[in-house]
Coordinates of C-alpha atoms and ligand atoms in Angstrom, one line a residue:
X54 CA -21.4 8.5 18.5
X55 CA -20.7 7.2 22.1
X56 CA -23.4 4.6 21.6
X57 CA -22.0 2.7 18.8
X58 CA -18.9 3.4 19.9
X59 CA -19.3 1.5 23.0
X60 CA -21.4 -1.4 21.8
X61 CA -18.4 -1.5 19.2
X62 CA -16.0 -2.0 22.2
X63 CA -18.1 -4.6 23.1
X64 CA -18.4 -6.8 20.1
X65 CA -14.8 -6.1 18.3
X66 CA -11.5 -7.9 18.9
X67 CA -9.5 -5.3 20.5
X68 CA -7.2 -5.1 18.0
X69 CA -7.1 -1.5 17.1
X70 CA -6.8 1.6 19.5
X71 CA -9.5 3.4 17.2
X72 CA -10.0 7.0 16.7
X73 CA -13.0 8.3 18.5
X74 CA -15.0 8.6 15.2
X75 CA -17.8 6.8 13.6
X76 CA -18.2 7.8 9.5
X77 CA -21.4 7.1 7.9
X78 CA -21.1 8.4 4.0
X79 CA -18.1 10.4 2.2
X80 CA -17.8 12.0 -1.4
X81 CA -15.2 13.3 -3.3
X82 CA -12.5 14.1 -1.0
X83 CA -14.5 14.3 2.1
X84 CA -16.1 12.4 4.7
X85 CA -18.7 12.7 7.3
X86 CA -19.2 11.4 10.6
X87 CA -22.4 9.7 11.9
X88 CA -23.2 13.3 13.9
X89 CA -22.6 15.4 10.4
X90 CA -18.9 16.9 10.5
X91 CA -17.1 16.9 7.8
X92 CA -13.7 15.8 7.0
X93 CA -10.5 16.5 4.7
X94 CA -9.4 12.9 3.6
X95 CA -5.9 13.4 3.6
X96 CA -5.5 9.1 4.4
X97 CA -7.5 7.4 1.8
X98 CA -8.3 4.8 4.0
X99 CA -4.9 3.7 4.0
X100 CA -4.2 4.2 0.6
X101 CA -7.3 2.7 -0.8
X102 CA -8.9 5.6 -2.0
X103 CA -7.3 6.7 -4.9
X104 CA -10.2 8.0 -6.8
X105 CA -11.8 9.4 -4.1
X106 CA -14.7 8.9 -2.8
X107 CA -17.9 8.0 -5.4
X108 CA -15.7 8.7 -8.5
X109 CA -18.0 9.1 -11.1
X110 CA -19.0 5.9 -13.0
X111 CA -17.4 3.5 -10.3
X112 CA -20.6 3.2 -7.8
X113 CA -22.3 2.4 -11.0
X114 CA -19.5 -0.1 -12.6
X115 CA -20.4 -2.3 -9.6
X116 CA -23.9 -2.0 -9.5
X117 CA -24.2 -3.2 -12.5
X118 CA -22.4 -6.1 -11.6
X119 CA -24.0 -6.9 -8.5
X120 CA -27.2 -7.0 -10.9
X121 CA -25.4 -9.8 -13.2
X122 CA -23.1 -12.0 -11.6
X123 CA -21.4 -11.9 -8.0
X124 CA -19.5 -15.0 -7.8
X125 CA -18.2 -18.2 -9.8
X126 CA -15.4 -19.5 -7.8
X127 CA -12.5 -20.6 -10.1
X128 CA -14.0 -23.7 -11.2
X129 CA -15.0 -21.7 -13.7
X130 CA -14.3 -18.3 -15.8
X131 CA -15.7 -15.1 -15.7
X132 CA -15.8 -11.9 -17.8
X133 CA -14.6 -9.1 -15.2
X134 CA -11.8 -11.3 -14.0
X135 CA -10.4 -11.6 -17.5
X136 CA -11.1 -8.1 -17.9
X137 CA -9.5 -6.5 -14.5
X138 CA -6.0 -9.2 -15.6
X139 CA -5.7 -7.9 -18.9
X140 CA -6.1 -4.3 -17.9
X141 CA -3.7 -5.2 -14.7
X142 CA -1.1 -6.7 -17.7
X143 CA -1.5 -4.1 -19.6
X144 CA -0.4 -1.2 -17.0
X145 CA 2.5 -3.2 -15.3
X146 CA 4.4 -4.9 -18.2
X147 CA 3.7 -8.4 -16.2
X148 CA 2.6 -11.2 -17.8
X149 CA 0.4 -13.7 -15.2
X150 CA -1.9 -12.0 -12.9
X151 CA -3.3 -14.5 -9.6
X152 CA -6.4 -12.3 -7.8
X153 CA -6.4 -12.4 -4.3
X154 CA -8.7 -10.7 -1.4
X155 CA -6.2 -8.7 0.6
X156 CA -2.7 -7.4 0.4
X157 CA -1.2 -10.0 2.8
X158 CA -2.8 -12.6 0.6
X159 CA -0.9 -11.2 -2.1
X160 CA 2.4 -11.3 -0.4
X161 CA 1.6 -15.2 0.7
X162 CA 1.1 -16.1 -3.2
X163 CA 4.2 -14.3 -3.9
X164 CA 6.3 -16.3 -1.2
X165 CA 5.4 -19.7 -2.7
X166 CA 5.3 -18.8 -5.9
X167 CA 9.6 -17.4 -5.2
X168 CA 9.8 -20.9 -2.9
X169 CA 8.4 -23.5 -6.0
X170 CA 10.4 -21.6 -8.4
X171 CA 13.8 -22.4 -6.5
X172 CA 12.5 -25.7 -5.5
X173 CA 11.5 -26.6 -9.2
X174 CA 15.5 -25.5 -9.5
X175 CA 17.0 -28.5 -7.2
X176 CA 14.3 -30.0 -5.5
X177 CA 15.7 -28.3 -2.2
X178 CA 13.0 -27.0 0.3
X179 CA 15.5 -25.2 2.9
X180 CA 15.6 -21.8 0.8
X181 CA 15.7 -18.4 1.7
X182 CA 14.2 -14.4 1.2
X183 CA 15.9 -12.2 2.2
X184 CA 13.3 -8.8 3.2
X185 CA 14.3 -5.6 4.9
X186 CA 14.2 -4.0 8.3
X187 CA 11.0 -2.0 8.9
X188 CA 9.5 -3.2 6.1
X189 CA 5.4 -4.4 6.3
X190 CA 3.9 -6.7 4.3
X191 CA 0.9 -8.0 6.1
X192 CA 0.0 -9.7 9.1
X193 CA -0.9 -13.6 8.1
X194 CA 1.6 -15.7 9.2
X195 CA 3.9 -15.8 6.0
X196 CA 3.5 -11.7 5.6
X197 CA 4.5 -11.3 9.2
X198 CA 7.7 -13.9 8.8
X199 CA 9.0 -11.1 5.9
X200 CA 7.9 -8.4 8.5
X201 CA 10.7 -6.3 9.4
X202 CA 9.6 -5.1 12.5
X203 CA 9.8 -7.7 15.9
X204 CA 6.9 -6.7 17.8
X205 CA 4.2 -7.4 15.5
X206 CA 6.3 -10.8 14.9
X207 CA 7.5 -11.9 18.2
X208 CA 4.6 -13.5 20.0
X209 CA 3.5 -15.3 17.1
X210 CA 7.1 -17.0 16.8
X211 CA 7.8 -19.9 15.2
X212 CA 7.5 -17.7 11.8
X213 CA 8.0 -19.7 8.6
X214 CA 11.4 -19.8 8.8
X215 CA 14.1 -18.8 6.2
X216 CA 14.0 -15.2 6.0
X217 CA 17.0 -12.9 6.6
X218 CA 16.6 -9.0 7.1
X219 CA 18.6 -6.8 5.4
X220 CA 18.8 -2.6 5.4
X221 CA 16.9 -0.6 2.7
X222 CA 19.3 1.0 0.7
X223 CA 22.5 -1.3 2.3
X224 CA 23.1 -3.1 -0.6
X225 CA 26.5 -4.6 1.8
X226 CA 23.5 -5.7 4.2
X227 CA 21.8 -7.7 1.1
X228 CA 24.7 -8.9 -0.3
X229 CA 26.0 -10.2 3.6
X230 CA 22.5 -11.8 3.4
X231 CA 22.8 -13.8 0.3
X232 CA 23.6 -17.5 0.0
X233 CA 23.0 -20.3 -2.6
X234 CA 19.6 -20.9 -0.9
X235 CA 18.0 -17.4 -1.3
X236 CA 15.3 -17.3 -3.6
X237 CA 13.8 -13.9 -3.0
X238 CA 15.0 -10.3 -2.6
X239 CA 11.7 -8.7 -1.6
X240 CA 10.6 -5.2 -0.4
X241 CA 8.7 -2.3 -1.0
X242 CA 9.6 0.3 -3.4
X243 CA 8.9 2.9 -1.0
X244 CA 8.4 1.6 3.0
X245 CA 4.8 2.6 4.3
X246 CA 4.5 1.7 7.7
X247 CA 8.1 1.8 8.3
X248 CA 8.5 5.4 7.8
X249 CA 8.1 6.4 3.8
X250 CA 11.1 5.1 2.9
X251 CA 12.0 5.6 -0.4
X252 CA 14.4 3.3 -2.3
X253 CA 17.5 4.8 -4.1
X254 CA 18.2 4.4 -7.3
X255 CA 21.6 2.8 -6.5
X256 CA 20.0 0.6 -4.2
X257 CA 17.4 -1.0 -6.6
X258 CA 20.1 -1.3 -9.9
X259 CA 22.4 -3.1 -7.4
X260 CA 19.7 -5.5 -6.4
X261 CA 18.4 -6.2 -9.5
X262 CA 21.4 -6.6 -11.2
X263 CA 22.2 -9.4 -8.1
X264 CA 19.1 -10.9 -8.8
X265 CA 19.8 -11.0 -12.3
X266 CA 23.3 -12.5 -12.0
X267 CA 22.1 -15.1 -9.3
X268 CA 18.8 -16.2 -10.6
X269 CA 17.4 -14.8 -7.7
X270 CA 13.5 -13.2 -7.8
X271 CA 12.7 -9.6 -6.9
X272 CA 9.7 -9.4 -5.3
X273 CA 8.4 -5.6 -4.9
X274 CA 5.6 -5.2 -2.8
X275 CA 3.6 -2.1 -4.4
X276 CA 0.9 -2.4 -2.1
X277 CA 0.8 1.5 -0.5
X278 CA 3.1 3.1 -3.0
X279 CA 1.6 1.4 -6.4
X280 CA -1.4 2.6 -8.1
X281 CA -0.2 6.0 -9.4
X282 CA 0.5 7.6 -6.2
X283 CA 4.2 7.7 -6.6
X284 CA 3.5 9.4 -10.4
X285 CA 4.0 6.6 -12.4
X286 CA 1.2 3.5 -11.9
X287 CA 3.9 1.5 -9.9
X288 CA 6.7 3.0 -7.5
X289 CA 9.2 0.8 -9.6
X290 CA 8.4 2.3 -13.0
X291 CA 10.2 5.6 -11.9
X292 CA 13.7 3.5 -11.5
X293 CA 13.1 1.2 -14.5
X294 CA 13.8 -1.6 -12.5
X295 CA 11.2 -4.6 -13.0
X296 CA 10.5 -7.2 -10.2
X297 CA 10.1 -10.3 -11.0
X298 CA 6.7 -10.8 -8.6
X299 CA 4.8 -7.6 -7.4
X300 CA 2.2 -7.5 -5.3
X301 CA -0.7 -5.2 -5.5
X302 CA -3.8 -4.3 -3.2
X303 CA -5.5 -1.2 -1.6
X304 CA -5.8 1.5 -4.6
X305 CA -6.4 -1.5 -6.9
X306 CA -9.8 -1.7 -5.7
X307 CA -10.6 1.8 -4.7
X308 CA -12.7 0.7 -1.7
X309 CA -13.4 -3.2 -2.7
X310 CA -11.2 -5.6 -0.8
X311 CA -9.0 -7.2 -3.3
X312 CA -5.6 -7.8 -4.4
X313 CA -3.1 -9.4 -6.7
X314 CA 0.0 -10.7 -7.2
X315 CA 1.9 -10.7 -11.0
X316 CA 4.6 -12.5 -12.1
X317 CA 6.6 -12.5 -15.6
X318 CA 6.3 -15.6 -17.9
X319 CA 9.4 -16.5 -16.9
X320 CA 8.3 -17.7 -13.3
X321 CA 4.8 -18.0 -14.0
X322 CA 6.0 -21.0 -16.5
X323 CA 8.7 -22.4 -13.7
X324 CA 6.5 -22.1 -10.8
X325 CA 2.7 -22.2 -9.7
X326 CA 0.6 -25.0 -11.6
X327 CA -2.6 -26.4 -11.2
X328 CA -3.1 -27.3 -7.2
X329 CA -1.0 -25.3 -6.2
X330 CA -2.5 -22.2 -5.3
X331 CA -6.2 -21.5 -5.3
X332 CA -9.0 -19.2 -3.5
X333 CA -12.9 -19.1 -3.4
X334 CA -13.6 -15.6 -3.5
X335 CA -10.2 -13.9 -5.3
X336 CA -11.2 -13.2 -9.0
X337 CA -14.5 -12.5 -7.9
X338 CA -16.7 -10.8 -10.7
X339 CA -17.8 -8.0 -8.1
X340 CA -14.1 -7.6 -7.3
X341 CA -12.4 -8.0 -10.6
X342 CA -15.6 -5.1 -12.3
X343 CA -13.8 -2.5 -9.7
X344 CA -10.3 -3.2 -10.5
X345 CA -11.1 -3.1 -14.1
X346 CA -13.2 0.1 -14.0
X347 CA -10.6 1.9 -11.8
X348 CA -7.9 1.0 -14.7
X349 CA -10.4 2.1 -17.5
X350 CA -10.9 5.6 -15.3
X351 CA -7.2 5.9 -14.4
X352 CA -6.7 6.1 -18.0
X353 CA -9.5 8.1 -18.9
X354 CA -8.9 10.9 -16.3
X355 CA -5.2 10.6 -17.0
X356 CA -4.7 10.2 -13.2
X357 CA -1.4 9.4 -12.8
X358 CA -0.7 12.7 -15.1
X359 CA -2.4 14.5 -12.4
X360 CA -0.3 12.6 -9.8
X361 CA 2.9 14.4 -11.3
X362 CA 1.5 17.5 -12.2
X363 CA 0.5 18.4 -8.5
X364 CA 3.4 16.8 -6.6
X365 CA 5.5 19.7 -6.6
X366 CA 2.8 22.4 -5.0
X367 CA 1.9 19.5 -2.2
X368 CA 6.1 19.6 -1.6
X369 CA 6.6 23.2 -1.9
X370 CA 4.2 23.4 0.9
X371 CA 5.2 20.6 3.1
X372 CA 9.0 22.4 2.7
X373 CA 7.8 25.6 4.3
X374 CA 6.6 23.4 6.9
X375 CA 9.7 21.8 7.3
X376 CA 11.5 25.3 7.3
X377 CA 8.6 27.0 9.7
X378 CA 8.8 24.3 12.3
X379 CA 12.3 23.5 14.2
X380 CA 10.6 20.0 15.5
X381 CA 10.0 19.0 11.9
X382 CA 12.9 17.6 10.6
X383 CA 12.3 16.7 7.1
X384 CA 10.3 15.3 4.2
X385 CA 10.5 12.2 2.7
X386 CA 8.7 10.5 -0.4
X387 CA 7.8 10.4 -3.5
X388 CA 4.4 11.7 -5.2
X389 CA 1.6 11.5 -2.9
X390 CA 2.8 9.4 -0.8
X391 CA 4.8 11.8 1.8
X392 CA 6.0 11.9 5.1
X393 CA 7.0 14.8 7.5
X394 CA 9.9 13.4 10.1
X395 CA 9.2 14.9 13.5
X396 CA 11.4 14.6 15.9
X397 CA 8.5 13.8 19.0
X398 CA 5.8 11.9 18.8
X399 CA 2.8 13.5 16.2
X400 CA -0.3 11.7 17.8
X401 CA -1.4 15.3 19.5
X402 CA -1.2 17.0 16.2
X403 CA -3.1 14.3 14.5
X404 CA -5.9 14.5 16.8
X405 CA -5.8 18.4 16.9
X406 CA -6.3 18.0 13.4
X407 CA -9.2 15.6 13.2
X408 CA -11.0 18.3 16.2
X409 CA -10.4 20.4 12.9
X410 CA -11.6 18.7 10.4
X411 CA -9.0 16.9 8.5
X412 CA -7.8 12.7 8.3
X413 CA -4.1 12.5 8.7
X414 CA -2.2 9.4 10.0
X415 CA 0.9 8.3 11.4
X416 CA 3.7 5.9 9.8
X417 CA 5.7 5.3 13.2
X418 CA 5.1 7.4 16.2
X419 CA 7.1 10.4 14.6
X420 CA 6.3 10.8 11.3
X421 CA 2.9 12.3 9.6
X422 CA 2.0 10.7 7.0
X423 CA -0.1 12.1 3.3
X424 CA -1.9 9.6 1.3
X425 CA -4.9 11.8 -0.1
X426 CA -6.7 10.4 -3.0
X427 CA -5.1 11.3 -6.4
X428 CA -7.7 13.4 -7.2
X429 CA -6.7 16.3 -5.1
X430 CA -6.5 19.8 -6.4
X431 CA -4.3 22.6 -5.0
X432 CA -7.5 23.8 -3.1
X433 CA -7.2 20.9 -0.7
X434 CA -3.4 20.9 -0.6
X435 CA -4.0 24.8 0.4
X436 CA -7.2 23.7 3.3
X437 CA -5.1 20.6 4.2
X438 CA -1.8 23.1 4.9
X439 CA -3.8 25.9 7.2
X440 CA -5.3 22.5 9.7
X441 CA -1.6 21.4 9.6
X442 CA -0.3 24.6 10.2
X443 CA -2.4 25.4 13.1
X444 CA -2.1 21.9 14.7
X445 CA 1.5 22.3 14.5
X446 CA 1.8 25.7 15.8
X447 CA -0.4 24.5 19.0
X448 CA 2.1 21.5 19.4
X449 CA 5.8 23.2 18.8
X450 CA 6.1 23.8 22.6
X451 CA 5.0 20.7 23.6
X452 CA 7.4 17.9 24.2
Ligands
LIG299 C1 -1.3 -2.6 3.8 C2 -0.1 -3.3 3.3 C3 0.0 -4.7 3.3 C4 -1.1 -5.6 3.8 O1 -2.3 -5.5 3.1 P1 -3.7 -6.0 3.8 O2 -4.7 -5.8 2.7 O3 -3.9 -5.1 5.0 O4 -3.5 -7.4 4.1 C5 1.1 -5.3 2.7 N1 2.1 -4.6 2.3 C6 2.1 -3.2 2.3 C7 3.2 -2.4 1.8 C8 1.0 -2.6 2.8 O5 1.0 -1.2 2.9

């Protein structure tokens, strides 16, 4: 592994301080490095694997398409494309899907789709979003402007300008935010990066109902927490509170770089038109066949049923972790998307746990965070649990 790891070195950006692993094929739940050893995906690749790895019928669902048709461009239709927006209609109760390649390219669409909309209002073009303190959204130069967190922002400065940061779950910090320039509420339903944040209920009827009264958009960005790994296919569907503009990414794809953003008619007919917004490669065939074969086998394999069904045995056990160990200090979450708050840095434990086996990450230097594909059983939960435990018990003394 040394080898590639070094010519890597040599040829990347440093822009990563990697883990000293090189993977070469996964299935199911597990993967393999390039020397053999097998791991517990507990990670997902961030949240992309949702189905796992080589779900049945995917690998094939693309094949096929690599077979018939790559790429068009949108100068012209194609089949998937209008296949993958229905299906992404469909499951979100959104009415005007644009495809894009990434997440942050997601959140971009989303800023000047929230910008024409107010300018379309009175012609203005000094108007604000308002996002939210250790919030993430991406790191292209608009994502990192609604970025609530100053180092990745601050030697990039100028950012686009125009954006105010409010507290999740402050409502008083939004509302001391909001003038007759804003134009966008926007945040995730439940922080990733930032810590696994979860938004309270309170929190998201207050702004909505803000948003409503001021013609303002909500923009939810359900990049990490949508996809059925909060237990219902978006985050916001378990407060039955609808954004305006969501992004979507990761899971969407299930291991195909894509992403969306979705709008309701309202703003799709009172914002972007023709010229305004475009792509070569988003709504690609290959792209748009995974999205719409990962909807067909959510449904299928009632996956998001699964998500709730299993939630409680992964929290029941992450509680008696919480109870076992005085350095953890709680849980946080929703679904399969969890956090354990330590109160010390975790990085040992994580890397005692990959020695053993098993893919955990970090969301801030103190919390572990779960994001296993939804297809776990209590089996993994249980292997998962006895790598924990023993990482944990090594690191308890350490400060
Ligand atoms: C990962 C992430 C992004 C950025 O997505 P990329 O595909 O890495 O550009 C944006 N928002 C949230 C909530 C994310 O978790």
């Amino acid at each position: 592994m040394k080898t590639y790891i070094d010519q890597a070195e040599q040829a990347l950006l440093h822009t990563y301080n990697r883990y000293q692993i090189v993977f070469d094929k996964s299935e199911g739940m597990y993967m393999y490095d390039i020397e053999g050893k097998k791991y517990l995906d507990f990670y997902s690749g961030i949240g992309v694997f949702a189905l796992g790895h080589h779900y049945k019928d995917y690998d094939e669902a693309l094949k096929n398409q690599i077979d018939k048709l790559l790429h068009t461009s949108n100068y012209f239709y194609n089949v998937p494309a209008v296949d993958a927006a229905t299906k992404l209609k469909e499951v979100s109760g959104l009415d005007r899907v644009f495809f894009t390649n990434s997440g942050a390219e997601a959140v971009e669409g989303a800023i000047k789709a929230a910008r024409k909309y107010a300018y379309l209002k009175d012609g203005q073009t000094d108007h604000e979003i308002i996002a939210m303190e250790h919030s993430f959204h991406g790191r292209t130069m608009g994502a990192l402007s609604v970025t609530g967190n100053k180092h990745y922002r601050e030697a990039f400065e100028p950012m686009i300008g125009h954006v105010k940061f409010a507290n999740m779950n402050d409502f008083d910090s939004v509302l001391a935010n909001v003038t007759d320039k804003t134009c966008a509420i926007m945040f995730e339903t439940l922080q990733g990066e930032g810590g696994i944040y979860p938004a309270s209920q309170e929190f998201m009827d207050k702004v909505k109902a803000l948003c409503e009264e001021k013609d303002i958009l909500l923009i939810l960005d359900e990049i990490q927490c949508g996809m059925g790994r909060t237990g219902k296919m978006f985050a916001w569907q378990n407060y039955g509170v609808k954004p305006d503009i969501m992004t979507v990414a990761k899971a969407v794809g299930c291991g195909i770089p894509v992403g969306a953003f979705l709008m309701t008619e309202k703003v799709a007919q009172n914002s972007l038109v023709a010229g305004d917004h475009g792509t070569t490669y988003g709504g690609n065939p290959l792209a748009c066949a995974a999205i719409a074969k990962v909807l067909d086998l959510f449904a299928e394999n009632n996956i998001v049923e699964h998500v709730q069904e299993i939630t409680p045995y992964l929290e029941e056990k992450l509680d008696a972790l919480v109870a076992k160990y005085d350095f953890v200090e709680t849980r946080r979450g929703l679904g399969l998307m969890q956090g354990l708050v330590c109160n010390k840095p975790v990085g040992p434990i994580l890397n005692d746990c990959l020695e053993n086996g098993l893919i955990l990450i970090n969301a801030g230097a103190n919390i572990i965070r779960f994001l296993p594909p939804l297809i776990l059983t209590k089996e993994h939960i249980d292997e998962m649990c006895e790598k924990l435990d023993k990482a944990m018990d090594k690191a308890k003394d350490i400060s």
